[in-house]
mmCIF file of C-alpha atoms in Angstrom:
data_model
loop_
_atom_site.group_PDB
_atom_site.id
_atom_site.type_symbol
_atom_site.label_atom_id
_atom_site.label_comp_id
_atom_site.label_asym_id
_atom_site.label_seq_id
_atom_site.Cartn_x
_atom_site.Cartn_y
_atom_site.Cartn_z
ATOM 1 C CA MET A 105 73.357 -12.259 24.985
ATOM 2 C CA THR A 106 71.031 -9.598 23.615
ATOM 3 C CA VAL A 107 67.475 -8.941 24.683
ATOM 4 C CA ALA A 108 65.113 -10.866 22.404
ATOM 5 C CA HIS A 109 63.167 -7.983 20.901
ATOM 6 C CA GLU A 110 60.072 -8.944 18.937
ATOM 7 C CA LEU A 111 59.225 -7.917 15.377
ATOM 8 C CA ALA A 112 55.845 -8.649 13.809
ATOM 9 C CA ALA A 113 53.442 -7.512 11.102
ATOM 10 C CA ARG A 114 49.666 -7.328 11.379
ATOM 11 C CA ASP A 115 47.440 -7.184 8.279
ATOM 12 C CA LEU A 116 50.335 -5.462 6.498
ATOM 13 C CA THR A 117 49.815 -4.109 2.995
ATOM 14 C CA LEU A 118 52.760 -2.532 1.165
ATOM 15 C CA ALA A 119 52.533 -0.758 -2.165
ATOM 16 C CA TYR A 120 54.530 1.346 -4.615
ATOM 17 C CA GLU A 121 52.597 4.198 -6.233
ATOM 18 C CA GLY A 122 49.332 2.392 -5.604
ATOM 19 C CA ARG A 123 50.520 -0.995 -6.858
ATOM 20 C CA VAL A 124 50.096 -3.521 -4.048
ATOM 21 C CA VAL A 125 53.111 -5.805 -3.580
ATOM 22 C CA VAL A 126 52.442 -7.274 -0.130
ATOM 23 C CA ASP A 127 48.772 -7.814 0.643
ATOM 24 C CA GLY A 128 47.249 -8.178 4.128
ATOM 25 C CA LEU A 129 50.176 -10.131 5.523
ATOM 26 C CA ASP A 130 50.480 -11.379 9.116
ATOM 27 C CA LEU A 131 53.936 -12.357 10.329
ATOM 28 C CA GLN A 132 55.464 -13.177 13.702
ATOM 29 C CA LEU A 133 59.260 -13.500 13.639
ATOM 30 C CA PRO A 134 60.605 -15.828 16.345
ATOM 31 C CA PRO A 135 62.813 -13.700 18.626
ATOM 32 C CA GLY A 136 66.382 -14.883 19.045
ATOM 33 C CA ARG A 137 66.130 -17.264 16.074
ATOM 34 C CA VAL A 138 67.219 -17.312 12.426
ATOM 35 C CA THR A 139 64.456 -16.811 9.861
ATOM 36 C CA ALA A 140 64.860 -17.189 6.097
ATOM 37 C CA ILE A 141 62.333 -15.734 3.662
ATOM 38 C CA VAL A 142 62.160 -17.539 0.321
ATOM 39 C CA GLY A 143 60.092 -17.287 -2.820
ATOM 40 C CA PRO A 144 60.286 -16.557 -6.550
ATOM 41 C CA ASN A 145 61.463 -13.259 -7.975
ATOM 42 C CA ALA A 146 59.069 -10.317 -7.515
ATOM 43 C CA CYS A 147 57.000 -12.102 -4.873
ATOM 44 C CA GLY A 148 57.464 -9.308 -2.315
ATOM 45 C CA LYS A 149 60.387 -10.591 -0.221
ATOM 46 C CA SER A 150 62.503 -7.430 -0.447
ATOM 47 C CA THR A 151 59.453 -5.206 -0.123
ATOM 48 C CA LEU A 152 58.510 -7.031 3.074
ATOM 49 C CA LEU A 153 61.979 -6.414 4.510
ATOM 50 C CA ARG A 154 61.705 -2.727 3.627
ATOM 51 C CA GLY A 155 58.366 -2.567 5.386
ATOM 52 C CA LEU A 156 59.672 -4.367 8.477
ATOM 53 C CA SER A 157 62.593 -1.939 8.707
ATOM 54 C CA ARG A 158 60.217 1.045 8.247
ATOM 55 C CA LEU A 159 61.931 2.184 5.061
ATOM 56 C CA LEU A 160 58.549 1.751 3.402
ATOM 57 C CA ALA A 161 55.415 3.023 5.126
ATOM 58 C CA PRO A 162 52.448 0.629 5.080
ATOM 59 C CA ALA A 163 49.478 1.331 2.831
ATOM 60 C CA SER A 164 47.550 -0.282 5.680
ATOM 61 C CA GLY A 165 48.280 -2.487 8.671
ATOM 62 C CA THR A 166 51.094 -2.232 11.191
ATOM 63 C CA VAL A 167 54.667 -3.293 11.840
ATOM 64 C CA LEU A 168 55.206 -3.864 15.559
ATOM 65 C CA LEU A 169 58.548 -3.645 17.362
ATOM 66 C CA ASP A 170 58.123 -4.986 20.890
ATOM 67 C CA GLY A 171 54.390 -4.491 20.529
ATOM 68 C CA THR A 172 54.614 -0.815 19.460
ATOM 69 C CA ASP A 173 53.936 0.581 15.988
ATOM 70 C CA ILE A 174 57.462 0.980 14.618
ATOM 71 C CA HIS A 175 56.506 4.238 12.881
ATOM 72 C CA THR A 176 55.758 5.881 16.236
ATOM 73 C CA LEU A 177 59.193 5.128 17.694
ATOM 74 C CA PRO A 178 62.130 7.585 17.537
ATOM 75 C CA THR A 179 64.463 6.855 14.623
ATOM 76 C CA LYS A 180 67.513 6.445 16.817
ATOM 77 C CA GLN A 181 65.739 4.014 19.110
ATOM 78 C CA VAL A 182 64.783 1.852 16.132
ATOM 79 C CA ALA A 183 68.330 2.029 14.731
ATOM 80 C CA THR A 184 69.845 0.684 17.943
ATOM 81 C CA ARG A 185 67.457 -2.289 17.953
ATOM 82 C CA LEU A 186 67.129 -3.093 14.260
ATOM 83 C CA GLY A 187 69.711 -3.117 11.464
ATOM 84 C CA LEU A 188 69.156 -3.587 7.734
ATOM 85 C CA LEU A 189 71.401 -4.666 4.888
ATOM 86 C CA PRO A 190 69.394 -3.741 1.753
ATOM 87 C CA GLN A 191 69.668 -5.532 -1.561
ATOM 88 C CA THR A 192 71.541 -2.745 -3.366
ATOM 89 C CA PRO A 193 73.225 -0.482 -0.795
ATOM 90 C CA THR A 194 75.055 2.616 -1.996
ATOM 91 C CA ALA A 195 78.078 4.379 -0.544
ATOM 92 C CA PRO A 196 79.465 7.918 -0.977
ATOM 93 C CA ASP A 197 82.125 8.208 -3.694
ATOM 94 C CA GLY A 198 85.648 7.627 -2.424
ATOM 95 C CA ILE A 199 84.706 6.395 1.065
ATOM 96 C CA THR A 200 87.098 3.830 2.487
ATOM 97 C CA VAL A 201 86.174 0.434 3.846
ATOM 98 C CA ALA A 202 87.053 1.385 7.432
ATOM 99 C CA ASP A 203 84.998 4.585 7.227
ATOM 100 C CA LEU A 204 81.973 2.775 5.846
ATOM 101 C CA VAL A 205 82.055 0.058 8.498
ATOM 102 C CA SER A 206 82.423 2.764 11.163
ATOM 103 C CA ARG A 207 79.115 4.245 10.047
ATOM 104 C CA GLY A 208 77.467 1.234 11.596
ATOM 105 C CA ARG A 209 78.222 2.831 14.970
ATOM 106 C CA TYR A 210 76.389 6.098 14.239
ATOM 107 C CA PRO A 211 73.130 5.071 15.956
ATOM 108 C CA HIS A 212 75.100 4.685 19.183
ATOM 109 C CA GLN A 213 76.415 8.256 19.087
ATOM 110 C CA GLY A 214 74.678 11.268 20.572
ATOM 111 C CA TRP A 215 75.099 14.649 22.254
ATOM 112 C CA PHE A 216 76.669 13.038 25.309
ATOM 113 C CA ARG A 217 78.009 9.872 23.722
ATOM 114 C CA ARG A 218 81.091 10.254 21.560
ATOM 115 C CA TRP A 219 83.305 7.710 19.831
ATOM 116 C CA THR A 220 84.861 5.294 22.338
ATOM 117 C CA ALA A 221 87.140 2.292 22.538
ATOM 118 C CA ASP A 222 84.006 0.126 22.453
ATOM 119 C CA ASP A 223 83.178 1.568 19.032
ATOM 120 C CA ASP A 224 86.710 0.819 17.803
ATOM 121 C CA ALA A 225 86.382 -2.726 19.108
ATOM 122 C CA ALA A 226 82.989 -3.244 17.456
ATOM 123 C CA VAL A 227 84.314 -2.063 14.085
ATOM 124 C CA ALA A 228 87.477 -4.168 14.345
ATOM 125 C CA GLU A 229 85.479 -7.250 15.348
ATOM 126 C CA ALA A 230 83.061 -6.833 12.437
ATOM 127 C CA MET A 231 85.876 -6.360 9.920
ATOM 128 C CA THR A 232 87.750 -9.389 11.234
ATOM 129 C CA ALA A 233 84.633 -11.569 11.177
ATOM 130 C CA THR A 234 83.940 -10.710 7.535
ATOM 131 C CA GLY A 235 87.574 -10.880 6.407
ATOM 132 C CA VAL A 236 87.874 -7.258 5.271
ATOM 133 C CA THR A 237 90.458 -5.932 7.743
ATOM 134 C CA GLU A 238 93.191 -5.808 5.110
ATOM 135 C CA LEU A 239 90.919 -3.750 2.864
ATOM 136 C CA GLY A 240 90.449 -1.026 5.485
ATOM 137 C CA GLU A 241 92.200 1.791 3.642
ATOM 138 C CA ARG A 242 90.888 0.958 0.192
ATOM 139 C CA ALA A 243 88.009 2.843 -1.434
ATOM 140 C CA ILE A 244 84.743 0.934 -1.748
ATOM 141 C CA ASP A 245 84.490 1.673 -5.469
ATOM 142 C CA GLU A 246 87.816 -0.145 -6.064
ATOM 143 C CA LEU A 247 86.512 -3.460 -4.731
ATOM 144 C CA SER A 248 84.939 -6.434 -6.436
ATOM 145 C CA GLY A 249 81.256 -7.160 -5.952
ATOM 146 C CA GLY A 250 81.986 -9.925 -3.457
ATOM 147 C CA GLN A 251 84.363 -7.754 -1.449
ATOM 148 C CA ARG A 252 81.830 -4.942 -1.329
ATOM 149 C CA GLN A 253 79.142 -7.304 -0.067
ATOM 150 C CA ARG A 254 81.362 -8.448 2.798
ATOM 151 C CA VAL A 255 82.080 -4.815 3.713
ATOM 152 C CA TRP A 256 78.359 -4.004 3.837
ATOM 153 C CA ILE A 257 77.793 -7.033 6.052
ATOM 154 C CA ALA A 258 80.609 -5.801 8.306
ATOM 155 C CA MET A 259 78.865 -2.435 8.646
ATOM 156 C CA ALA A 260 75.618 -4.169 9.607
ATOM 157 C CA LEU A 261 77.457 -6.273 12.189
ATOM 158 C CA ALA A 262 79.208 -3.217 13.635
ATOM 159 C CA GLN A 263 75.810 -1.721 14.382
ATOM 160 C CA GLN A 264 75.331 -4.517 16.954
ATOM 161 C CA THR A 265 71.540 -4.462 16.872
ATOM 162 C CA ASP A 266 69.277 -7.026 18.503
ATOM 163 C CA ILE A 267 67.487 -7.682 15.180
ATOM 164 C CA LEU A 268 69.336 -7.919 11.870
ATOM 165 C CA LEU A 269 67.508 -7.904 8.522
ATOM 166 C CA LEU A 270 69.523 -8.908 5.460
ATOM 167 C CA ASP A 271 68.241 -8.826 1.896
ATOM 168 C CA GLU A 272 70.110 -11.489 -0.078
ATOM 169 C CA PRO A 273 73.353 -11.296 1.950
ATOM 170 C CA THR A 274 75.014 -13.920 -0.256
ATOM 171 C CA THR A 275 74.582 -11.902 -3.468
ATOM 172 C CA PHE A 276 77.821 -11.627 -5.509
ATOM 173 C CA LEU A 277 79.539 -14.223 -3.296
ATOM 174 C CA ASP A 278 80.985 -17.515 -4.501
ATOM 175 C CA ILE A 279 79.893 -20.668 -2.697
ATOM 176 C CA SER A 280 82.807 -20.558 -0.259
ATOM 177 C CA HIS A 281 82.011 -17.023 0.866
ATOM 178 C CA GLN A 282 78.279 -17.769 0.933
ATOM 179 C CA ILE A 283 78.933 -20.491 3.502
ATOM 180 C CA ASP A 284 81.302 -18.184 5.425
ATOM 181 C CA VAL A 285 78.641 -15.474 5.674
ATOM 182 C CA LEU A 286 75.862 -17.850 6.706
ATOM 183 C CA ASP A 287 78.131 -19.510 9.281
ATOM 184 C CA LEU A 288 78.964 -16.043 10.593
ATOM 185 C CA LEU A 289 75.277 -15.182 10.991
ATOM 186 C CA LEU A 290 74.670 -18.418 12.893
ATOM 187 C CA ASP A 291 77.657 -17.631 15.132
ATOM 188 C CA LEU A 292 76.192 -14.191 15.796
ATOM 189 C CA ASN A 293 72.832 -15.696 16.655
ATOM 190 C CA ALA A 294 74.373 -18.283 18.974
ATOM 191 C CA ALA A 295 76.728 -15.873 20.762
ATOM 192 C CA ARG A 296 74.440 -12.858 21.155
ATOM 193 C CA GLY A 297 70.933 -14.164 20.611
ATOM 194 C CA THR A 298 70.575 -11.797 17.661
ATOM 195 C CA THR A 299 67.342 -12.270 15.728
ATOM 196 C CA VAL A 300 68.445 -12.788 12.118
ATOM 197 C CA VAL A 301 65.987 -12.401 9.240
ATOM 198 C CA MET A 302 67.359 -12.934 5.743
ATOM 199 C CA VAL A 303 66.026 -13.183 2.234
ATOM 200 C CA LEU A 304 67.685 -16.072 0.398
ATOM 201 C CA HIS A 305 67.316 -17.418 -3.122
ATOM 202 C CA ASP A 306 68.868 -20.799 -2.404
ATOM 203 C CA LEU A 307 66.135 -22.901 -0.815
ATOM 204 C CA ASN A 308 68.579 -25.590 0.280
ATOM 205 C CA LEU A 309 70.813 -23.126 2.123
ATOM 206 C CA ALA A 310 67.720 -21.564 3.672
ATOM 207 C CA ALA A 311 66.546 -24.972 4.917
ATOM 208 C CA ARG A 312 70.000 -25.765 6.278
ATOM 209 C CA TYR A 313 70.664 -22.487 8.099
ATOM 210 C CA ALA A 314 67.257 -21.257 9.243
ATOM 211 C CA ASP A 315 65.292 -22.233 12.344
ATOM 212 C CA HIS A 316 62.171 -20.732 10.787
ATOM 213 C CA LEU A 317 61.263 -20.600 7.103
ATOM 214 C CA VAL A 318 58.769 -18.212 5.492
ATOM 215 C CA ALA A 319 57.702 -19.076 1.930
ATOM 216 C CA MET A 320 56.097 -16.284 -0.110
ATOM 217 C CA ARG A 321 54.304 -16.062 -3.434
ATOM 218 C CA SER A 322 52.483 -13.077 -4.972
ATOM 219 C CA GLY A 323 52.814 -10.929 -1.862
ATOM 220 C CA GLU A 324 51.374 -13.500 0.510
ATOM 221 C CA ILE A 325 52.779 -16.077 2.913
ATOM 222 C CA VAL A 326 52.103 -19.583 1.644
ATOM 223 C CA ALA A 327 53.702 -21.408 4.577
ATOM 224 C CA ALA A 328 55.820 -20.662 7.638
ATOM 225 C CA GLY A 329 57.472 -22.824 10.268
ATOM 226 C CA ASP A 330 60.300 -25.268 10.777
ATOM 227 C CA PRO A 331 62.018 -26.081 7.453
ATOM 228 C CA SER A 332 61.483 -29.803 8.067
ATOM 229 C CA THR A 333 57.727 -29.307 7.874
ATOM 230 C CA VAL A 334 57.546 -26.405 5.408
ATOM 231 C CA VAL A 335 59.740 -27.761 2.614
ATOM 232 C CA THR A 336 57.710 -30.347 0.703
ATOM 233 C CA ALA A 337 57.345 -31.208 -2.968
ATOM 234 C CA GLY A 338 53.893 -29.645 -2.860
ATOM 235 C CA LEU A 339 55.240 -26.405 -1.402
ATOM 236 C CA VAL A 340 57.984 -26.198 -4.025
ATOM 237 C CA ARG A 341 55.388 -26.758 -6.744
ATOM 238 C CA GLU A 342 53.019 -24.133 -5.344
ATOM 239 C CA VAL A 343 55.649 -21.469 -4.660
ATOM 240 C CA PHE A 344 58.212 -21.987 -7.425
ATOM 241 C CA GLY A 345 56.136 -23.787 -10.057
ATOM 242 C CA ILE A 346 58.500 -26.734 -10.457
ATOM 243 C CA GLU A 347 58.408 -30.423 -9.688
ATOM 244 C CA SER A 348 61.004 -31.738 -7.262
ATOM 245 C CA VAL A 349 62.087 -34.586 -5.059
ATOM 246 C CA ILE A 350 62.745 -33.852 -1.385
ATOM 247 C CA ALA A 351 65.589 -35.793 0.216
ATOM 248 C CA ASP A 352 67.437 -35.546 3.518
ATOM 249 C CA ASP A 353 70.577 -33.411 3.466
ATOM 250 C CA PRO A 354 73.349 -35.988 4.125
ATOM 251 C CA VAL A 355 75.197 -33.512 6.366
ATOM 252 C CA THR A 356 72.449 -31.838 8.406
ATOM 253 C CA GLY A 357 69.359 -33.980 7.841
ATOM 254 C CA THR A 358 67.436 -30.880 6.750
ATOM 255 C CA PRO A 359 65.270 -30.975 3.593
ATOM 256 C CA LEU A 360 67.234 -31.061 0.349
ATOM 257 C CA VAL A 361 65.328 -29.996 -2.769
ATOM 258 C CA VAL A 362 66.269 -31.806 -5.986
ATOM 259 C CA PRO A 363 64.513 -29.914 -8.802
ATOM 260 C CA LEU A 364 63.227 -31.788 -11.821
ATOM 261 C CA GLY A 365 63.042 -30.519 -15.379
ATOM 262 C CA ARG A 366 61.932 -31.730 -18.787
ATOM 263 C CA HIS A 367 65.229 -33.561 -19.264
ATOM 264 C CA HIS A 368 65.506 -35.000 -15.752
ATOM 265 C CA THR A 369 62.568 -36.721 -14.098
ATOM 266 C CA ALA A 370 62.228 -38.921 -11.063
ATOM 267 C CA GLY A 371 62.714 -42.596 -11.779
#
């Protein structure tokens, strides 16, 4: 079980070349839980993740890791506590799957800490969990989009951080592999107490898999809390601009959003 490190944002404003994307946002991520961030395209979800991982410096406000401004902490210290799978990761040309996953162990290396059997075990465990072991010797650029996504997730898992941020981890995956990845993240949370924060497009999967749901629109948080209280027809209308009916998921009992359109309305 990992230590439940805390990640939060206070009055956080994030911008690109002066254009504000996230505006004055306050966020407290429940440590040791699974959080899903949802919202329409271009609402600031990915930008928020970049700010939380300190890839993007705030225009104003603060990101706090265990109560300390994350931008004042040594890079290596942050990298051993917090891992990020970005939306569009890139890899060096010709790198193999095994080599890329191994890079997840780099934050654990140092002048007096070389590669060990524990590193080998962490890499092997991550590759097994994501089903990419048999791809180990293949080059990343030879793989399909879905295979590449699973390799990137394996690298993030190999890092073995206490907090894991994932920007659309189910991108490029068919429904079977989407469920596999989300089940894997829940297993990781249950076994190690890893704080998982993920951006998801599928509101129903977010409601099913997350303990805590954050709904965003136009760079602001509209609602946050347990999915059973956050996901309402009014919330779906306000955030996504569509009418819907909310039912109980027949498997989990979590909210199930049934969207309505011009050709399908509630009876």
